[in-house]
Coordinates of C-alpha atoms and ligand atoms in Angstrom, one line a residue:
M1 CA -35.5 35.7 96.7
K2 CA -38.7 37.9 96.9
N3 CA -41.8 36.0 96.5
S4 CA -44.7 36.2 98.9
V5 CA -45.8 32.6 98.6
L6 CA -42.3 31.4 99.4
E7 CA -42.5 33.3 102.7
N8 CA -45.3 31.1 103.9
T9 CA -43.3 28.7 106.1
E10 CA -46.1 26.2 106.5
V11 CA -46.3 25.7 102.8
F12 CA -42.6 26.0 102.3
P13 CA -40.8 24.8 105.4
I14 CA -37.1 25.6 105.6
S15 CA -36.1 22.1 104.4
E16 CA -37.9 22.6 101.1
L17 CA -36.7 26.2 100.7
N18 CA -33.2 24.9 101.0
K19 CA -33.8 22.4 98.2
I20 CA -35.3 25.0 95.8
E21 CA -32.8 27.6 96.6
L22 CA -30.1 25.4 95.2
I23 CA -31.8 25.8 91.8
D24 CA -31.2 29.0 89.9
N25 CA -34.2 29.1 87.6
K26 CA -36.6 32.0 87.6
E27 CA -39.1 30.2 85.4
L28 CA -39.2 27.2 87.6
L29 CA -39.9 29.3 90.6
E30 CA -42.7 31.1 88.8
F31 CA -44.2 27.9 87.6
V32 CA -44.2 26.3 91.1
T33 CA -45.5 29.4 92.9
H34 CA -48.2 30.0 90.3
Y35 CA -49.7 26.6 90.9
V36 CA -49.2 26.8 94.7
D37 CA -51.2 30.1 94.6
L38 CA -53.9 28.5 92.4
M39 CA -54.3 25.0 93.9
K40 CA -53.6 25.9 97.6
P41 CA -51.7 22.8 98.8
S42 CA -51.0 22.8 102.6
S43 CA -47.3 22.1 101.8
V44 CA -44.9 21.5 99.0
Y45 CA -42.4 18.7 98.8
F46 CA -39.5 18.8 96.3
V47 CA -38.5 15.3 95.3
T48 CA -34.7 14.8 94.9
D49 CA -32.8 11.9 93.4
S50 CA -32.0 10.4 96.8
K51 CA -32.9 6.8 97.8
E52 CA -34.6 8.3 100.8
D53 CA -37.0 10.3 98.7
Y54 CA -37.8 7.3 96.5
E55 CA -38.6 5.2 99.6
L56 CA -40.6 8.1 101.1
I57 CA -42.8 8.5 98.0
R58 CA -43.4 4.8 97.8
K59 CA -44.2 4.6 101.5
K60 CA -46.6 7.6 101.5
S61 CA -48.5 6.0 98.6
L62 CA -49.1 3.0 100.7
D63 CA -49.8 4.9 103.9
N64 CA -52.5 7.0 102.4
G65 CA -54.0 4.1 100.5
E66 CA -53.3 5.0 96.9
E67 CA -51.4 1.8 96.7
R68 CA -51.8 -1.3 98.8
Q69 CA -49.5 -4.1 99.8
L70 CA -49.6 -7.5 98.2
K71 CA -48.2 -10.7 99.7
S72 CA -44.9 -10.4 97.8
S73 CA -43.0 -7.7 99.6
N74 CA -42.2 -5.5 96.7
H75 CA -45.5 -5.8 95.0
T76 CA -48.3 -3.3 95.4
Y77 CA -51.7 -2.6 93.7
H78 CA -53.6 0.5 92.8
F79 CA -57.2 1.1 91.5
D80 CA -58.4 3.8 89.3
N81 CA -62.0 4.8 89.3
Y82 CA -64.3 2.4 87.4
Y83 CA -64.8 5.1 84.8
D84 CA -61.2 6.2 84.8
Q85 CA -59.6 3.1 83.2
A86 CA -58.0 4.6 80.1
R87 CA -57.0 7.7 78.3
D88 CA -60.0 10.1 78.1
K89 CA -60.3 11.0 74.4
E90 CA -63.3 13.3 74.8
N91 CA -61.8 15.5 77.5
T92 CA -58.3 15.6 76.1
K93 CA -57.7 18.7 74.2
V94 CA -54.8 20.4 72.4
L95 CA -55.0 24.2 73.1
T96 CA -54.3 26.2 69.9
V97 CA -53.7 29.9 69.5
G98 CA -56.8 31.5 68.0
G99 CA -58.6 28.2 68.2
E100 CA -56.9 26.8 65.0
K101 CA -58.6 23.6 64.0
L102 CA -56.4 20.6 63.1
P103 CA -57.5 17.4 61.3
F104 CA -58.1 14.4 63.7
I105 CA -57.3 16.5 66.8
N106 CA -59.7 17.6 69.5
T107 CA -58.6 21.3 69.8
M108 CA -59.8 24.3 71.9
E109 CA -58.9 27.9 71.9
R110 CA -55.9 28.4 74.1
D111 CA -56.9 31.2 76.5
S112 CA -60.4 29.8 77.1
G113 CA -58.9 26.3 77.7
I114 CA -56.5 27.6 80.2
S115 CA -59.1 29.6 82.0
E116 CA -61.6 26.6 82.0
I117 CA -59.1 24.2 83.6
E118 CA -57.5 26.8 85.9
N119 CA -60.9 27.6 87.3
L120 CA -61.4 23.9 88.1
M121 CA -58.0 23.9 89.7
K122 CA -58.7 26.6 92.3
G123 CA -58.0 25.2 95.7
I124 CA -58.0 21.6 94.4
M125 CA -55.0 20.6 96.5
K126 CA -56.4 22.0 99.8
G127 CA -55.2 19.8 102.7
R128 CA -52.7 17.9 100.4
T129 CA -49.0 18.0 99.8
M130 CA -47.9 19.2 96.4
L131 CA -45.1 17.0 95.1
V132 CA -42.6 18.5 92.7
G133 CA -40.5 16.0 90.8
F134 CA -37.5 16.7 88.4
F135 CA -36.9 14.3 85.6
S136 CA -34.8 13.5 82.6
L137 CA -36.7 12.4 79.4
G138 CA -34.0 10.0 78.2
P139 CA -30.5 9.2 79.5
K140 CA -29.1 11.7 82.0
D141 CA -26.5 14.1 80.6
S142 CA -27.4 13.2 77.0
P143 CA -27.7 15.9 74.5
L144 CA -30.6 13.9 73.0
S145 CA -32.6 14.0 76.3
G146 CA -35.0 16.7 77.6
K147 CA -35.8 17.8 81.1
A148 CA -39.2 18.0 82.8
V149 CA -40.9 19.0 86.0
Q150 CA -44.0 17.2 87.3
I151 CA -46.3 18.7 89.9
T152 CA -48.9 16.3 91.4
D153 CA -50.8 15.6 94.6
S154 CA -50.8 11.9 93.9
Y155 CA -48.1 9.7 95.5
Y156 CA -49.1 6.9 93.2
V157 CA -48.5 9.1 90.1
M158 CA -45.1 10.3 91.5
H159 CA -44.1 6.7 92.4
S160 CA -45.0 5.4 89.0
E161 CA -43.1 8.3 87.4
M162 CA -40.0 7.5 89.4
M163 CA -40.2 3.9 88.3
L164 CA -40.8 4.8 84.6
Y165 CA -38.3 7.7 84.3
R166 CA -35.0 9.0 85.6
T167 CA -35.2 11.6 88.4
D168 CA -32.8 14.4 87.7
Y169 CA -33.0 17.1 90.4
E170 CA -29.2 17.2 90.3
Y171 CA -29.3 18.5 86.7
F172 CA -31.5 21.5 87.6
V173 CA -29.1 22.3 90.5
K174 CA -26.0 22.2 88.3
N175 CA -27.5 24.0 85.3
P176 CA -29.0 27.4 86.0
G177 CA -32.0 28.3 83.8
T178 CA -32.6 24.8 82.5
D179 CA -35.4 24.6 79.9
F180 CA -38.1 22.1 80.9
L181 CA -41.4 20.6 80.0
R182 CA -44.1 21.3 82.6
F183 CA -46.8 18.8 83.9
V184 CA -49.4 19.8 86.4
H185 CA -51.7 17.1 87.8
S186 CA -54.3 16.9 90.6
Q187 CA -56.3 13.7 91.2
G188 CA -59.0 16.0 92.7
E189 CA -61.4 14.8 95.3
V190 CA -61.2 11.1 96.0
D191 CA -63.7 8.5 97.5
S192 CA -63.1 6.0 100.3
R193 CA -61.3 3.7 97.9
K194 CA -58.9 6.6 97.1
T195 CA -60.1 6.8 93.5
T196 CA -61.0 10.1 91.8
K197 CA -64.6 11.1 92.4
N198 CA -65.3 14.0 90.0
I199 CA -64.8 12.1 86.7
K200 CA -67.2 14.5 85.0
S201 CA -64.7 17.3 85.6
R202 CA -61.8 15.3 84.2
R203 CA -59.6 17.4 81.9
V204 CA -56.4 16.7 80.1
F205 CA -55.2 19.9 78.3
F206 CA -52.1 20.6 76.3
D207 CA -50.6 24.0 76.0
L208 CA -48.0 23.6 73.3
E209 CA -47.0 27.3 73.5
G210 CA -46.2 27.0 77.2
E211 CA -44.8 23.5 76.8
R212 CA -47.1 22.3 79.6
S213 CA -49.9 19.9 80.2
L214 CA -52.7 20.3 82.8
S215 CA -54.6 17.3 83.9
I216 CA -57.1 17.0 86.7
N217 CA -59.7 14.7 88.2
T218 CA -58.1 11.5 86.9
Q219 CA -55.5 9.0 88.1
Y220 CA -55.1 6.6 85.2
A221 CA -51.4 6.8 84.3
G222 CA -51.9 7.6 80.6
N223 CA -53.7 10.8 81.7
T224 CA -51.5 11.7 84.6
V225 CA -47.9 10.5 84.4
G226 CA -46.5 13.6 82.6
L227 CA -43.5 12.1 81.0
K228 CA -45.5 9.4 79.3
K229 CA -48.2 10.3 76.9
L230 CA -48.5 13.9 78.1
A231 CA -44.9 14.8 77.2
F232 CA -45.4 13.0 74.0
R233 CA -47.9 15.6 72.7
L234 CA -45.4 18.3 73.5
T235 CA -42.4 16.5 72.0
I236 CA -44.2 15.6 68.7
S237 CA -44.7 19.3 68.3
K238 CA -41.1 20.1 69.3
A239 CA -39.7 17.5 66.9
L240 CA -41.7 19.0 64.1
R241 CA -40.3 22.5 64.8
E242 CA -36.7 21.2 65.0
G243 CA -36.7 18.5 62.3
W244 CA -36.3 15.2 64.2
L245 CA -38.7 12.4 65.2
A246 CA -40.6 11.8 68.5
E247 CA -42.3 8.5 68.1
H248 CA -44.6 6.0 69.7
M249 CA -42.1 3.2 69.2
F250 CA -40.2 0.4 71.0
L251 CA -36.5 0.2 70.7
M252 CA -34.8 -3.2 70.6
G253 CA -31.6 -4.9 69.6
V254 CA -31.7 -8.0 67.3
N255 CA -28.7 -10.3 67.7
G256 CA -27.0 -11.1 64.4
K257 CA -24.0 -13.1 63.4
E258 CA -20.7 -12.8 65.2
N259 CA -22.0 -10.8 68.1
R260 CA -23.5 -8.1 65.9
V261 CA -26.4 -6.2 67.3
T262 CA -28.8 -4.3 65.0
Y263 CA -31.2 -1.8 66.5
F264 CA -34.8 -1.5 65.4
T265 CA -37.6 0.8 66.4
G266 CA -41.2 -0.3 66.0
A267 CA -44.6 1.4 66.0
F268 CA -47.8 -0.6 66.5
P269 CA -51.3 0.4 67.6
S270 CA -52.5 -1.1 71.0
A271 CA -52.8 -4.8 71.0
C272 CA -51.0 -5.4 67.7
G273 CA -47.9 -7.1 69.2
K274 CA -45.6 -4.1 70.0
T275 CA -44.7 -5.2 73.6
S276 CA -44.3 -8.8 72.7
T277 CA -42.0 -8.0 69.8
C278 CA -39.5 -6.0 71.8
M279 CA -39.6 -8.7 74.5
V280 CA -38.9 -11.7 72.2
P281 CA -36.8 -13.7 74.7
S282 CA -33.7 -14.2 72.5
E283 CA -33.3 -10.5 71.7
R284 CA -32.5 -7.3 73.6
I285 CA -35.1 -5.0 74.9
V286 CA -34.2 -1.3 75.2
G287 CA -37.7 0.2 75.6
D288 CA -41.3 -0.5 74.8
D289 CA -43.1 2.7 74.1
L290 CA -41.4 6.1 73.3
V291 CA -38.4 6.9 71.3
F292 CA -36.6 10.0 70.0
I293 CA -34.7 9.6 66.7
R294 CA -32.3 12.3 65.7
I295 CA -29.6 12.7 63.1
K296 CA -25.9 12.5 64.0
E297 CA -23.3 12.7 61.2
G298 CA -25.9 11.6 58.7
N299 CA -27.1 8.6 60.8
A300 CA -30.3 8.1 62.7
R301 CA -29.7 7.6 66.5
G302 CA -32.4 6.5 68.8
I303 CA -33.0 6.8 72.6
N304 CA -35.7 5.3 74.8
L305 CA -37.1 8.1 76.9
E306 CA -38.1 5.8 79.7
S307 CA -36.6 3.6 82.3
G308 CA -39.6 1.4 82.9
V309 CA -42.6 -0.3 81.3
F310 CA -46.3 0.5 81.9
G311 CA -47.7 -2.5 80.1
I312 CA -51.1 -4.2 79.5
I313 CA -51.4 -7.3 81.7
D314 CA -54.5 -8.8 80.1
G315 CA -53.7 -12.1 78.5
V316 CA -50.1 -12.2 79.8
N317 CA -49.4 -15.9 80.5
R318 CA -46.4 -18.1 81.2
E319 CA -46.2 -19.7 77.8
D320 CA -46.7 -16.7 75.4
D321 CA -45.1 -14.0 77.4
R322 CA -42.3 -15.6 79.3
T323 CA -40.3 -12.4 79.7
I324 CA -43.0 -10.4 81.3
W325 CA -44.2 -13.4 83.4
E326 CA -40.8 -13.7 84.9
V327 CA -40.6 -10.0 85.8
L328 CA -44.1 -10.1 87.4
H329 CA -43.1 -13.1 89.4
S330 CA -39.7 -11.8 90.5
N331 CA -39.0 -10.1 93.8
D332 CA -38.6 -6.7 92.0
E333 CA -41.0 -3.8 92.4
V334 CA -44.3 -4.1 90.6
I335 CA -47.4 -1.9 90.8
F336 CA -50.4 -3.9 89.5
S337 CA -53.3 -1.7 88.5
N338 CA -57.0 -2.6 88.0
V339 CA -56.4 -6.4 88.4
L340 CA -58.4 -8.7 90.7
I341 CA -57.0 -9.0 94.2
N342 CA -57.8 -12.1 96.2
D343 CA -56.0 -13.0 99.5
G344 CA -53.1 -10.7 98.7
S345 CA -52.4 -12.0 95.2
P346 CA -53.1 -10.4 91.8
Y347 CA -55.2 -12.1 89.1
W348 CA -56.0 -11.0 85.6
N349 CA -57.9 -12.4 82.6
G350 CA -56.0 -14.7 80.3
M351 CA -53.2 -15.4 82.8
G352 CA -53.6 -19.1 82.2
V353 CA -54.4 -20.1 85.8
A354 CA -57.8 -20.4 87.5
I355 CA -59.1 -17.0 88.6
P356 CA -61.1 -16.7 91.8
D357 CA -64.7 -15.8 91.5
N358 CA -64.6 -13.1 94.1
G359 CA -62.2 -10.4 95.5
E360 CA -61.7 -6.7 95.0
N361 CA -61.2 -5.2 91.6
H362 CA -61.6 -1.8 89.8
S363 CA -65.3 -1.9 90.6
G364 CA -64.8 -2.4 94.4
P365 CA -65.8 -5.7 96.2
W366 CA -66.5 -8.1 93.3
K367 CA -68.2 -11.4 92.7
K368 CA -68.4 -13.2 89.4
G369 CA -71.6 -12.1 87.6
N370 CA -71.7 -8.6 89.1
K371 CA -73.1 -6.0 86.7
D372 CA -72.3 -2.3 86.4
L373 CA -74.7 0.6 86.2
E374 CA -75.0 0.0 82.5
S375 CA -76.0 -3.7 83.2
K376 CA -72.7 -4.9 81.7
E377 CA -71.1 -7.8 83.4
I378 CA -67.9 -6.7 85.2
P379 CA -64.9 -8.8 84.3
A380 CA -62.5 -10.0 87.0
S381 CA -59.9 -7.6 85.7
H382 CA -60.1 -4.6 83.3
K383 CA -59.0 -5.1 79.7
N384 CA -56.6 -2.2 80.2
A385 CA -55.3 -3.5 83.6
R386 CA -51.6 -2.8 83.8
F387 CA -48.3 -3.5 85.4
T388 CA -45.7 -0.9 86.2
V389 CA -42.1 -2.2 86.4
K390 CA -38.5 -0.9 85.9
L391 CA -36.6 -2.0 82.8
S392 CA -33.8 -3.1 85.1
S393 CA -36.0 -6.0 86.1
F394 CA -35.7 -7.5 82.6
K395 CA -33.0 -10.2 82.1
G396 CA -32.9 -9.3 78.4
L397 CA -32.3 -5.6 78.9
D398 CA -29.6 -4.0 76.8
K399 CA -28.4 -1.7 79.6
G400 CA -25.6 -0.2 77.5
A401 CA -28.1 0.8 74.8
L402 CA -30.6 2.2 77.4
E403 CA -27.9 4.4 79.0
N404 CA -26.0 5.3 75.8
K405 CA -25.9 9.1 75.8
E406 CA -25.4 9.2 72.0
G407 CA -28.3 6.9 71.4
V408 CA -28.0 3.7 69.4
P409 CA -27.9 3.6 65.6
V410 CA -31.4 2.9 64.2
E411 CA -31.0 0.6 61.2
G412 CA -34.5 -0.6 60.8
I413 CA -38.0 0.8 61.5
I414 CA -40.9 -1.6 61.8
F415 CA -44.5 -0.7 61.4
G416 CA -47.2 -3.2 62.5
G417 CA -50.9 -3.3 62.1
R418 CA -53.7 -5.8 62.6
D419 CA -54.9 -7.0 59.2
S420 CA -56.7 -10.2 58.5
D421 CA -56.4 -10.0 54.7
T422 CA -53.9 -7.5 53.4
W423 CA -50.3 -7.2 54.6
P424 CA -48.0 -10.3 54.6
P425 CA -46.3 -11.2 57.9
V426 CA -43.2 -9.2 56.9
C427 CA -42.4 -6.9 54.0
E428 CA -39.6 -4.4 53.3
A429 CA -40.4 -1.1 51.8
L430 CA -39.0 -0.2 48.4
S431 CA -37.5 3.1 49.7
W432 CA -37.7 5.6 52.6
D433 CA -40.7 7.5 51.1
H434 CA -42.5 4.3 50.2
G435 CA -42.0 3.0 53.7
V436 CA -43.1 6.3 55.4
V437 CA -46.2 6.4 53.2
N438 CA -47.3 2.9 52.4
K439 CA -46.2 1.3 55.6
G440 CA -46.2 3.8 58.5
A441 CA -48.8 6.3 57.3
S442 CA -51.0 3.4 56.1
I443 CA -51.3 1.5 59.4
E444 CA -54.8 0.1 60.1
S445 CA -55.8 -2.0 63.0
E446 CA -58.9 -4.2 62.9
S447 CA -61.3 -4.3 65.9
T448 CA -61.4 -7.7 67.5
A449 CA -64.1 -9.7 69.2
A450 CA -62.9 -8.4 72.5
S451 CA -63.5 -4.7 71.8
I452 CA -66.8 -3.0 71.6
G453 CA -68.5 -2.7 68.3
K454 CA -68.3 -4.7 65.1
I455 CA -65.5 -7.2 64.4
G456 CA -63.2 -6.4 61.5
V457 CA -63.7 -2.6 61.4
R458 CA -60.5 -1.0 60.5
T459 CA -59.1 2.0 62.3
F460 CA -56.7 4.2 60.5
N461 CA -53.7 4.9 62.8
A462 CA -50.8 6.5 61.0
M463 CA -47.5 5.6 62.8
S464 CA -49.8 4.5 65.7
I465 CA -49.7 8.1 66.9
M466 CA -53.2 9.2 66.0
E467 CA -54.4 9.4 69.6
F468 CA -51.4 11.5 70.5
L469 CA -51.1 13.8 67.6
S470 CA -50.8 17.4 68.5
V471 CA -49.8 18.8 65.1
D472 CA -51.1 18.8 61.5
L473 CA -50.8 15.2 60.2
G474 CA -49.7 16.5 56.8
K475 CA -46.9 18.6 58.3
Y476 CA -45.9 15.6 60.5
L477 CA -45.6 13.4 57.4
Q478 CA -43.7 16.1 55.5
N479 CA -41.2 16.2 58.4
Y480 CA -40.9 12.4 58.3
I481 CA -40.1 12.4 54.6
E482 CA -37.6 15.2 54.9
F483 CA -35.9 13.5 57.9
G484 CA -35.1 10.5 55.6
S485 CA -33.7 12.8 52.8
K486 CA -31.2 14.2 55.3
L487 CA -29.8 10.7 56.2
V488 CA -26.7 9.4 54.6
K489 CA -27.6 5.9 55.7
K490 CA -31.4 5.4 55.9
P491 CA -32.8 2.8 58.1
L492 CA -34.8 0.2 56.1
I493 CA -38.5 0.3 56.7
F494 CA -40.5 -2.8 57.3
A495 CA -44.2 -3.6 57.8
V496 CA -45.3 -6.6 59.8
N497 CA -48.6 -8.2 60.4
Y498 CA -49.1 -11.0 62.9
F499 CA -52.9 -11.3 62.3
L500 CA -53.4 -12.8 58.8
K501 CA -56.3 -15.1 58.8
E502 CA -57.9 -17.7 56.5
R503 CA -61.2 -19.3 57.3
D504 CA -61.1 -17.5 60.7
T505 CA -57.8 -19.1 61.7
F506 CA -54.6 -17.2 62.2
L507 CA -52.0 -18.2 59.6
N508 CA -49.1 -17.6 62.1
D509 CA -48.2 -18.5 65.7
K510 CA -47.4 -15.7 68.1
V511 CA -43.8 -16.9 68.3
D512 CA -43.2 -16.6 64.6
K513 CA -42.2 -13.0 65.0
A514 CA -38.8 -14.2 66.2
V515 CA -38.2 -15.4 62.7
W516 CA -39.3 -12.2 61.0
L517 CA -36.9 -10.2 63.3
K518 CA -33.9 -12.4 62.2
W519 CA -34.9 -12.0 58.6
M520 CA -35.1 -8.2 58.9
E521 CA -31.7 -8.1 60.7
R522 CA -30.1 -9.9 57.8
R523 CA -31.8 -7.7 55.2
V524 CA -30.3 -4.6 56.9
H525 CA -26.8 -6.2 56.3
G526 CA -27.6 -7.3 52.8
E527 CA -27.1 -11.0 53.6
V528 CA -30.3 -12.4 52.2
E529 CA -32.0 -11.8 48.9
A530 CA -35.7 -11.0 48.6
L531 CA -38.5 -11.2 46.1
S532 CA -39.7 -7.9 44.6
T533 CA -43.5 -7.5 44.7
P534 CA -45.8 -4.5 44.0
I535 CA -45.8 -3.7 47.8
G536 CA -42.2 -4.2 48.6
F537 CA -39.6 -7.0 49.2
I538 CA -40.7 -10.3 50.8
P539 CA -38.6 -13.2 52.1
K540 CA -37.7 -16.2 50.0
Y541 CA -38.9 -19.6 51.2
E542 CA -35.3 -21.0 51.2
D543 CA -34.3 -18.3 53.7
L544 CA -37.2 -18.7 56.0
K545 CA -37.2 -22.5 56.2
P546 CA -33.9 -22.8 58.1
L547 CA -34.8 -19.9 60.3
F548 CA -38.0 -21.6 61.4
Q549 CA -36.0 -24.8 62.0
N550 CA -33.2 -23.2 64.0
I551 CA -35.1 -20.7 66.0
L552 CA -38.4 -22.4 66.6
N553 CA -37.6 -26.0 65.8
K554 CA -40.5 -25.9 63.3
N555 CA -40.9 -27.6 60.0
Y556 CA -42.0 -24.6 57.8
T557 CA -43.8 -25.9 54.7
K558 CA -44.1 -24.5 51.2
E559 CA -47.9 -24.4 51.7
Q560 CA -47.6 -22.3 54.9
Y561 CA -45.2 -19.9 53.2
E562 CA -47.4 -19.6 50.1
N563 CA -50.5 -18.9 52.2
Q564 CA -48.8 -16.3 54.3
F565 CA -46.8 -14.5 51.6
K566 CA -49.1 -14.5 48.6
I567 CA -49.8 -11.0 47.6
R568 CA -53.5 -10.3 48.2
V569 CA -53.7 -8.0 45.2
A570 CA -57.4 -7.1 45.2
K571 CA -57.5 -6.5 49.0
L572 CA -54.3 -4.4 48.8
I573 CA -55.8 -2.2 46.1
E574 CA -58.9 -1.7 48.3
K575 CA -56.6 -0.8 51.3
D576 CA -54.5 1.7 49.3
K577 CA -57.7 3.4 48.1
R578 CA -59.0 3.6 51.6
I579 CA -55.8 5.3 52.8
R580 CA -55.8 7.6 49.8
E581 CA -59.3 8.7 50.6
V582 CA -58.2 9.7 54.1
Y583 CA -55.3 11.8 52.8
S584 CA -57.5 13.3 50.1
G585 CA -59.6 14.8 52.8
M586 CA -56.6 16.8 54.2
K587 CA -55.3 20.1 52.9
T588 CA -51.7 19.6 53.9
T589 CA -51.0 16.1 52.6
P590 CA -47.5 16.1 51.1
P591 CA -47.4 15.3 47.3
Q592 CA -45.2 12.3 48.0
V593 CA -48.1 10.6 49.8
F594 CA -50.3 10.6 46.7
K595 CA -47.3 9.7 44.5
E596 CA -46.4 6.6 46.5
L597 CA -50.0 5.5 46.9
D598 CA -50.8 5.9 43.2
D599 CA -47.6 4.2 42.1
E600 CA -48.4 1.2 44.3
I601 CA -52.0 1.1 43.0
T602 CA -50.6 1.1 39.5
R603 CA -48.2 -1.8 40.3
L604 CA -51.0 -3.7 41.9
N605 CA -53.3 -3.2 39.0
R606 CA -50.7 -4.5 36.6
A607 CA -50.2 -7.6 38.8
K608 CA -53.9 -8.1 38.9
L609 CA -54.1 -8.1 35.1
Q610 CA -51.3 -10.6 34.9
Y611 CA -52.1 -12.9 37.9
G612 CA -55.6 -12.2 39.1
E613 CA -56.8 -11.4 42.6
E614 CA -53.9 -13.1 44.4
L615 CA -50.2 -13.5 43.4
S616 CA -48.3 -16.6 44.7
P617 CA -44.7 -15.8 45.7
F618 CA -43.6 -18.9 43.7
K619 CA -44.6 -17.1 40.5
L620 CA -42.2 -14.2 41.2
Ligands
SPV701 C1 -50.8 3.0 75.1 O1 -52.0 2.7 75.2 O2 -50.2 3.2 74.0 C2 -49.9 3.0 76.3 C3 -50.6 3.2 77.6 O3 -48.7 3.0 76.2 S1 -51.0 4.9 77.9 O4 -50.1 5.4 78.9 O5 -52.4 4.9 78.3 O6 -50.9 5.6 76.6
MN702 MN1 -48.1 3.4 74.2

């Protein structure tokens, strides 16, 4: 092997050379040595699949203060910089050849993007160890999975990645010339609290051509853990090229009659009930965030890419989120990030117990009432504070489905939004195209009192992928529509909405979603009838009443049903027109989008003439 960098025995001690020499992959070697040359780490460490390596990474993260120990022996915490608490939209860019502009996407010309970030990367790892991790995106040895290599100088990032994904050094050893996605990350200079200092030079760039992401001067996992949302930009583009779907979805099994399990995927924007749906205690969780769906013998098969959960902790309490609560209070490994620490225990807002009025949090030493530089009061924990856990910690995990190399059959797809006055709690699309367009591509989520800005402002978020989109939205939807046409058995598409309101009061309880899941499961198997409305099929009262009784021990009244399931005709027309407006502004919108939207508006207009502004399900 002739490569001058590799001959530097300080950077590549013999132990590491031995590991890399087992892998026959010229591109991998070039990739690693290019970034060693550029970022100048003092040494390189190749992370294998061994238990020892896992323990070493975890221990180093604690030793150098990126994570700290909590009272509970397997629990640690980590802080990101006060200004590094979420994905950085402004500095996240998709690099395009010739600087091609794409709707809704922050793009930059490829060559100038690469040179900008690689300039900032010069010598950025001086004095540090460069970690190189090998991963499988999805079950090991599955034809549906992909492979990836992560370079980082953060033990916290590598530790998180090893909890959230499957390491697969072995695969690279056994398979010469393995094709892989590339992720390069440096946290940059850090302060005394070990949080990134140079936030102004934070960059998260995507090079689709080179199937790589480059991210620097940030630690927040959504900007740094490559296989999570960084890989997602690359796989959305790959899926489009190859005719399958890479989605921002959970994957879950719903238990049906006689031990039947029916698998659903679900896409919801942040804070719209995605995590809590896939963690409904009586059902089976497979994954909570990222799914590949491909076609096998005419059927849709889904895999969860991950082996862990990086979830929002804000508001997680014993009553509403029993599943997560149990995992967070088990003896299994947890990394808490950006919560309040007091006397070796973690606290977060909305946890349903008294929170101390002092401690350490994402702002440093903290006392209740402390203000930040913008004179805003600093909450005890950040709204986007998170927990990182392995899926194996969940009692309700469907392990067979998670590890199934063929993926599980996807029989239902659920799209969720946050609407106070449009979508009913559950509704089945009339067809694949209707579901893709009028459910998935029409998702909106309303701002809440808790977020900045006005209440009730609707954000368009097609398939809940808008923040991760790396391709032309029109082409993405065209691929979705064509995907359905290639299926012999198409999954049913549903829309759910847990946030209907009347006189400022929610019309449903959080737990009601358990009923909607059972109804959808039965619909997939044709076991319950439904009412046909201008926007799709809705449940009949007679079918919901016993479900509420049996599952939740609730007496479900006709009034509740009518309020929840009346078709809000006027509001729905307004919504369809809003969505149509968005798609009219794009050059590549597929014709089916206009057809489906226009057909629905026509059906709604007819209903309006006949019934007025609202249509009671009892009139159908
Ligand atoms: C989300 O916000 O959708 C997440 C967390 O899953 S992040 O990794 O930041 O994308
Ligand atoms: Mn997500």
